[in-house]
Phi, psi and omega in degrees: 000134182289142178293150177294154184243134176237139170256125178251123179259106181121125182247040171271199184297315181295314181295318180291325175297314178299317179298317180300308187285324179291320175295322180295337180257016169104002181278149165279133189234128171239124179254127176253125182232127184291331179295149182289345179203172178303139183264106173279183175084196182100175185261185181295136163231174179213165179245114186230164171056224185294338179297334177298321178290321177300314180299319179296320179293337176279351184074024186248003186303309183292324180296318179289320179299325180290343179263018181308144182292348185086000179290135183245348182185177183225129182226150169269139180232159176263189186295343177261004180083009179281139182287127178254338177196152179234127180283147179297130178233020177282148176081173186290338186242033178288183180305319165259113186286160174300321180255075179259123190210152176287146184306313181296321178295321180295311180298321180293324177300319178291315180305315184290346181245016177296143176298154177302144175103353176280122178264129177243125179249115179265157174073032181216157180220159177279131178247338183203152174221152175216133182246147164232193187296327188249352187203169172232131180256126185249128175248136183249168180298331180276001177093007176288141174237113186241125176260127185223166175271345182202142172245124178250119181263116181229047189268000178094184190298329183256035184301119178285324180294319175301314183298324178289315189273342179238038182305129180089353183249359184264112180259104179271128181237092178298138180268355181073035179226133175252135176234138176239121184248148175188168178252132182231163180298145176280146177238169182297335181280348178286148179230199186264021180246153168281115181254129189235116182244137176233145176218181185301155183083008180072017185277132179240149172230128180238136173234131182224137179287157172228179182260020180242011178082012178236185179233137177266128184240148177223134166249131186218136182204157180278155178134161183258025180297131182264091179273338184297335181278352181265159173286170187304311184297318179296316181298314181292329176294319177298316181295318180299319179296319180294326185266012178303127178073015184289334176086188185050234185264019187301310182298322178299317180294314180299316178296321178296321178295324180301328182259353185283147179265355186231034177292135181225130180250134183218128168269112190298126182220123172282150172246125176233136183219145179286340177211151179249011177211152175214121180056239181255030178235134175221160182248143174225157175067210186298334177300331182267322193207036186321122181262347180068161176300339178295323178277321181079164175083010183299317180293324178294318177294321180298313180298316183294324184298323179297319179293312184297322177298312181295323179298316179298317182289339177284346188244348188207169175290172191303308184299313180295323182292317181292326176293320179294321176302313179296316181300323183282319186282327191299315178301324180293315179295315182301322182294332179273324184288337182282091179282145178300146177303137178075015186295324180293316179297322180291319183286334186234065178297140188259342184244165178295325176295316179298319178297317180296319179295319179294322178300317178297318179297315182294323177296322178291315183293333181259009176291159180306329182290317187257351182305319178299326178289316179299323182299332180293337182294337181266003179272078180259166181056034183248141180206151175271353179285139176289150174298143177297146182283151168266123185249000000 
């Protein structure tokens, strides 16, 4: 009897996790990725909570740990770079996790350890699907026609295939925060900590070390400005105007972004859906539930989703398996998506008074008395439920 066939759309962390686990449980796997080649680069992600166990079951724990960004802690700094508060980073799930890794390094670690037989097709996208009782037929822009028993959509927060197949079920919730990410040259003043600077207007500047001899930078601010619709130069010009006079390392970051090849602009948007499957199609990772960097744990949820999906399919028919996958994953996702009331206003104070108040709050929260309580806030993607077995 022929093994079942799955088409996975998207070769990021969620898609590669699904490919790994489904191939490991006997599926024939074809991965379709729109990028012309594997996408390196990206910012920090981490492996937390139950995802650590998934990683261990993949035999990748030590490999991922060896790719650590070199970051050792996280501090708030003022306009002179002086530390005003330090976030707890003790234990595996601190503000800087034990398994802190760049997105591209993480995805490549999974890619390099995929079981034999996974086919990856780059430079192609899904344009049409058709389902019958036993299969789903996928047609791509390059003219491929693939008949499969399951289609897994792992295309990320702006998934076009999800939008077509789950029309009317995609609830986009903008958080009113813009982030600009990029890689800039490292300087002698950079160290092994995540340095977080805030100034008036809710403007933030973040500098984080990496393991490639460069520095990962983030500019982040509140507002509903749509930079994604602009070309790169227009977007960076808008950002430069907004950050005029912001101080600290702002000019260095802006100049670095002008020369960087991997600048990425994102208006943070959660994705919420009443179901993650229809017929023989299911969603994993950000395509199903983007939690955004404000919630954290996105990479951990993506990694875990591939395992949980494969576990369900190893034990039941497709419909029952996809329902079991949702039942197990949804409490974990819901716990991350529920942001505290006022979290954006607290994270992005706009006035000098607001900044001063937040500094006092952070000093209190990171004091020896309250630090253990604060440390719990970074324990995302964590559950006391055992992972479902693969049978």
